[in-house]
Tab-separated table of C-alpha atoms in Angstrom:
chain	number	residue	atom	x	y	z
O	538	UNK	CA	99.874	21.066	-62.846
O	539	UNK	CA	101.245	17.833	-63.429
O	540	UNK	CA	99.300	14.531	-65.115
O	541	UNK	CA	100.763	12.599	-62.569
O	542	UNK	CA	97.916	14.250	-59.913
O	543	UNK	CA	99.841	16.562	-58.659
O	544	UNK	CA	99.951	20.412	-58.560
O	545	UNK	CA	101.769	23.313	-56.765
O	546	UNK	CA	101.811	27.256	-57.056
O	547	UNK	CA	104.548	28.994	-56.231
O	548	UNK	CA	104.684	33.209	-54.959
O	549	UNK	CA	106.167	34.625	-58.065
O	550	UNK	CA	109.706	35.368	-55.880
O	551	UNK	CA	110.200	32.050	-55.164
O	552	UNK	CA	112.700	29.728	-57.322
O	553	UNK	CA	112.544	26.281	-56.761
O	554	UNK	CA	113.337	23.024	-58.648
O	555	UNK	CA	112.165	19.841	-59.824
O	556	UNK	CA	112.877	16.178	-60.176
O	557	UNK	CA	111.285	13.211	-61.583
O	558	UNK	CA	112.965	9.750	-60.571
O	559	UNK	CA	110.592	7.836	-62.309
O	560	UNK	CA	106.944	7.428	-62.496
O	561	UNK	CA	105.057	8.563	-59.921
O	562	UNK	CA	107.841	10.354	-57.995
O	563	UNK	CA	108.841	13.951	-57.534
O	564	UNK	CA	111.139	16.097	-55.521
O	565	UNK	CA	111.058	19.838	-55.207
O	566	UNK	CA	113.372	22.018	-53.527
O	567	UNK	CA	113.644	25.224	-53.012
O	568	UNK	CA	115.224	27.663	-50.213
O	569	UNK	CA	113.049	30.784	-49.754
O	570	UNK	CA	109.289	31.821	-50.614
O	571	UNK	CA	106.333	30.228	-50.390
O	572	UNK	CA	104.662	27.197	-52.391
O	573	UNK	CA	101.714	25.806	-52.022
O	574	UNK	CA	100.910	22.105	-52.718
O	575	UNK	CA	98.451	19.543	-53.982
O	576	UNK	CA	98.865	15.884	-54.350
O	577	UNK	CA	96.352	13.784	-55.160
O	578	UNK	CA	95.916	10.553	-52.483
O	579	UNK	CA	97.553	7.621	-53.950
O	580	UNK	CA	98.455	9.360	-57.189
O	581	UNK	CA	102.286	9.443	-56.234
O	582	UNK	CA	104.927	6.716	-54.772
O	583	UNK	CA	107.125	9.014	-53.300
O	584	UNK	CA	106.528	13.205	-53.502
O	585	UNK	CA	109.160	15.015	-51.220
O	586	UNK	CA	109.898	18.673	-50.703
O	587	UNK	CA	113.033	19.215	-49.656
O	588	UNK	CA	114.019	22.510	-47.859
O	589	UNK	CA	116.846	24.323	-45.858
O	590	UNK	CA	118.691	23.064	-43.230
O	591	UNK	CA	118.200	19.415	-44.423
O	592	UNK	CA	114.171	19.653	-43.868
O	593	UNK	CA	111.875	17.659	-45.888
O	594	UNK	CA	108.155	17.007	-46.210
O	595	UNK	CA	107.476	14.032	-46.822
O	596	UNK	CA	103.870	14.054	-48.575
O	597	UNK	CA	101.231	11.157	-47.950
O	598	UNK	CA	98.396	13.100	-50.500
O	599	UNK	CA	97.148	16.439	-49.094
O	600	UNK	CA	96.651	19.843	-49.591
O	601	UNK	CA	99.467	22.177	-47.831
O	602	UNK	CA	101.788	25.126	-48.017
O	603	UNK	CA	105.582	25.008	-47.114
O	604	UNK	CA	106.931	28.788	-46.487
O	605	UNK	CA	110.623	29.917	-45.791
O	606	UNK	CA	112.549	32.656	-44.735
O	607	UNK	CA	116.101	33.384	-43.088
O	608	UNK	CA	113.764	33.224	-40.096
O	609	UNK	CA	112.459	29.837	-40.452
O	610	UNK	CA	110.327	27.518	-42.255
O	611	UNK	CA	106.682	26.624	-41.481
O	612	UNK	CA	104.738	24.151	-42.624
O	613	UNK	CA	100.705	24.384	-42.894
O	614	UNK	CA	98.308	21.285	-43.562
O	615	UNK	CA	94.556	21.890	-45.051
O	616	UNK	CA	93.994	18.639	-46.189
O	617	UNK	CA	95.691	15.038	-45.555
O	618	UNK	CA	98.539	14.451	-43.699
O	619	UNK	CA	102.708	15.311	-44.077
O	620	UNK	CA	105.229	13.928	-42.259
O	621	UNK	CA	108.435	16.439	-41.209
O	622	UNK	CA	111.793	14.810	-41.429
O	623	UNK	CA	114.968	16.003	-40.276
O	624	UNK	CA	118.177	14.174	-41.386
O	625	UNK	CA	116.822	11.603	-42.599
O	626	UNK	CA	115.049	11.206	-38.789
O	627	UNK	CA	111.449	11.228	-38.406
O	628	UNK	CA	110.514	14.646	-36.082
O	629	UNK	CA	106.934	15.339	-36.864
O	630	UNK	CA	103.373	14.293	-38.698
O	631	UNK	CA	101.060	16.791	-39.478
O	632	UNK	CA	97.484	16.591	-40.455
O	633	UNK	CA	95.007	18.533	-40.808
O	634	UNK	CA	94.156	21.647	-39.385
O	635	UNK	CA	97.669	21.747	-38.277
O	636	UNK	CA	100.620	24.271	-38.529
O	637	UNK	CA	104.269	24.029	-37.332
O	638	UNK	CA	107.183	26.738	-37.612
O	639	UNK	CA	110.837	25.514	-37.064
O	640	UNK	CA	113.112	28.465	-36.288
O	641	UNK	CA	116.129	28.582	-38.176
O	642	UNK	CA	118.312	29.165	-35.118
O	643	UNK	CA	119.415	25.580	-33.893
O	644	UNK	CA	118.215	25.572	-30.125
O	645	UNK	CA	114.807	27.208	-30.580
O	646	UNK	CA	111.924	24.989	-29.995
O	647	UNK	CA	109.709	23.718	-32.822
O	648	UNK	CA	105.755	25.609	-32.311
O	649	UNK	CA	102.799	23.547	-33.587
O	650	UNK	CA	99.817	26.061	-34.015
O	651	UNK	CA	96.007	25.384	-35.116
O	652	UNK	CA	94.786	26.249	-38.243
O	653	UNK	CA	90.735	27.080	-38.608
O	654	UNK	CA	88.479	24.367	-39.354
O	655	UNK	CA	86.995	27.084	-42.630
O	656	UNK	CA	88.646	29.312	-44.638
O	657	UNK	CA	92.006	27.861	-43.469
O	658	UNK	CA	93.861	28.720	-46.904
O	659	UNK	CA	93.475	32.347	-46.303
O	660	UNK	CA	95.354	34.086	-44.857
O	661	UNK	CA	93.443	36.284	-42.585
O	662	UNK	CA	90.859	33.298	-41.485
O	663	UNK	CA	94.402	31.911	-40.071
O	664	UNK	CA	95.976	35.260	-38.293
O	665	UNK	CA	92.457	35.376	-36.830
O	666	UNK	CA	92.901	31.744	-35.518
O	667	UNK	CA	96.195	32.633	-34.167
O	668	UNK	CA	94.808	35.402	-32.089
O	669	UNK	CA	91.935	33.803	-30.664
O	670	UNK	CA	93.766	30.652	-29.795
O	671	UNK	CA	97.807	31.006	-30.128
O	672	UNK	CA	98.486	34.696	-29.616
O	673	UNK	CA	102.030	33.627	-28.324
O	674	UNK	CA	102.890	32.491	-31.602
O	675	UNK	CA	100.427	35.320	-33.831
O	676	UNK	CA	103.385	38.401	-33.705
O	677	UNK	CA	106.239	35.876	-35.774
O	678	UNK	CA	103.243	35.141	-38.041
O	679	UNK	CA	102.295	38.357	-38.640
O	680	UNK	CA	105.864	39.822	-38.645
O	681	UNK	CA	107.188	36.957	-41.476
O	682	UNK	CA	103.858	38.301	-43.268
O	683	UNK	CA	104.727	40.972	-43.700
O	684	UNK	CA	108.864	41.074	-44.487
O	685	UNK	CA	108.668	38.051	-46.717
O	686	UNK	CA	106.416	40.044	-49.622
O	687	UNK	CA	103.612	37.651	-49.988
O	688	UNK	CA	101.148	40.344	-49.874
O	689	UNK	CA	99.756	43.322	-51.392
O	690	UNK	CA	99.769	46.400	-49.592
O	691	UNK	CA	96.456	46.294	-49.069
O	692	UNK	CA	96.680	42.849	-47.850
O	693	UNK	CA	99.429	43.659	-45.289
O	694	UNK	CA	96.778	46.343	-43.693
O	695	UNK	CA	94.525	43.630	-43.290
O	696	UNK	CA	96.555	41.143	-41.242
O	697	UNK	CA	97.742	44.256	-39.106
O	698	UNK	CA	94.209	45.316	-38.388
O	699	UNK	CA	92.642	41.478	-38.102
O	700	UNK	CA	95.447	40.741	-35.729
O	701	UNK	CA	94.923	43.668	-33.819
O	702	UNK	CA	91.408	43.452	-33.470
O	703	UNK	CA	92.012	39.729	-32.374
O	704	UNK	CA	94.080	40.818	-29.599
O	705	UNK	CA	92.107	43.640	-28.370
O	706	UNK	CA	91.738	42.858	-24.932
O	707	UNK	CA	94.167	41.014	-24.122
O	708	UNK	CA	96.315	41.040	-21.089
O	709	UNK	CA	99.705	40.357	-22.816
C-alpha cells in the first residue's frame, strides 16, 4: 500500500520492482507472475507497469491484474480503464469487464475476452465466463492456471471441474 493511493499484491513467486520519479509517479516492472493492481482515480500523474517484450500498461485509475508467463502476458480490467502500449505505440484500451492475452510468439494474434459483470476478481466466476461465452480462448486460460502456480491444489480442481462443467455440451 502506498500513501500516494495506490496499492498492488503480488503472488508470492513473483519479483518485481519499483520506481518513484517524483510525486505522484510510479513504475513497476516485473517479468513473470502475477500482480494485481489498485490505483486510486486521479491520485497518480503517471503509474506504468512495464512488462516483457517492451509491454506496458499504462494506468488511468482502476482496479486490474497483469499476469505473465513464457507463454504470454494477459491483462484483466475490473474497474477503470488501462491503456496497452507496445513500443512506445498505442495498441489497445481496456476497460472494464475486459480481458486481453498477447502471446509471446511474435505473429500470434492478440485475444480480447469478457470478464463477468460479478465476481470478476475470482477466478472461477471468470473460467466460468470463458466457457459460457469464449470457450475458444477458456483451454490457454485454464492451461496457464494451472502451470504458472497461482493456485492451491484444491483450487486447480476447481477450475478443471468449473471449466468442464461449462463446456459440457458442447460441440467442439
Amino acid at each position: 500500500r502506498d500513501p500516494q493511493g495506490w496499492s498492488l499484491r503480488a503472488h508470492a513467486s513473483t519479483p518485481l520492482v519499483i520506481r518513484r520519479s517524483g510525486k505522484a509517479r510510479a513504475d513497476v516492472s516485473f517479468d513473470k507472475g502475477a500482480v494485481s493492481f489498485q490505483v486510486r482515480p486521479g491520485s497518480m500523474k503517471r503509474f506504468v507497469v512495464h512488462c516483457r517484450r517492451r509491454w506496458k500498461v499504462v494506468v488511468k485509475g482502476t482496479k486490474f491484474l497483469v499476469w505473465q508467463n513464457p507463454r504470454g502476458l494477459r491483462v484483466e480490467v475490473f474497474r477503470g480503464h488501462v491503456l496497452l502500449t507496445h513500443r512506445g505505440r498505442e495498441r489497445l484500451h481496456l476497460y472494464k469487464g475486459q480481458g486481453a492475452y498477447l502471446p509471446a510468439q511474435g505473429k500470434a494474434e492478440l485475444q480480447t475476452y469478457p470478464l463477468p459483470a460479478q465476481r470478476a476478481e475470482q477466478w472461477l466466476a471468470r473460467v466460468e465466463q470463458l466457457a459460457l461465452k469464449q470457450p475458444s480462448v477458456l483451454a490457454a486460460y485454464v492451461r496457464d492456471l494451472l502451470q504458472d502456480g497461482l493456485l492451491s491444489p484444491t483450487q486447480q480442481l476447481q477450475v478443471l471441474e468449473t471449466a468442464a462443467h461449462g463446456l459440457q455440451g458442447a460441440k467442439r
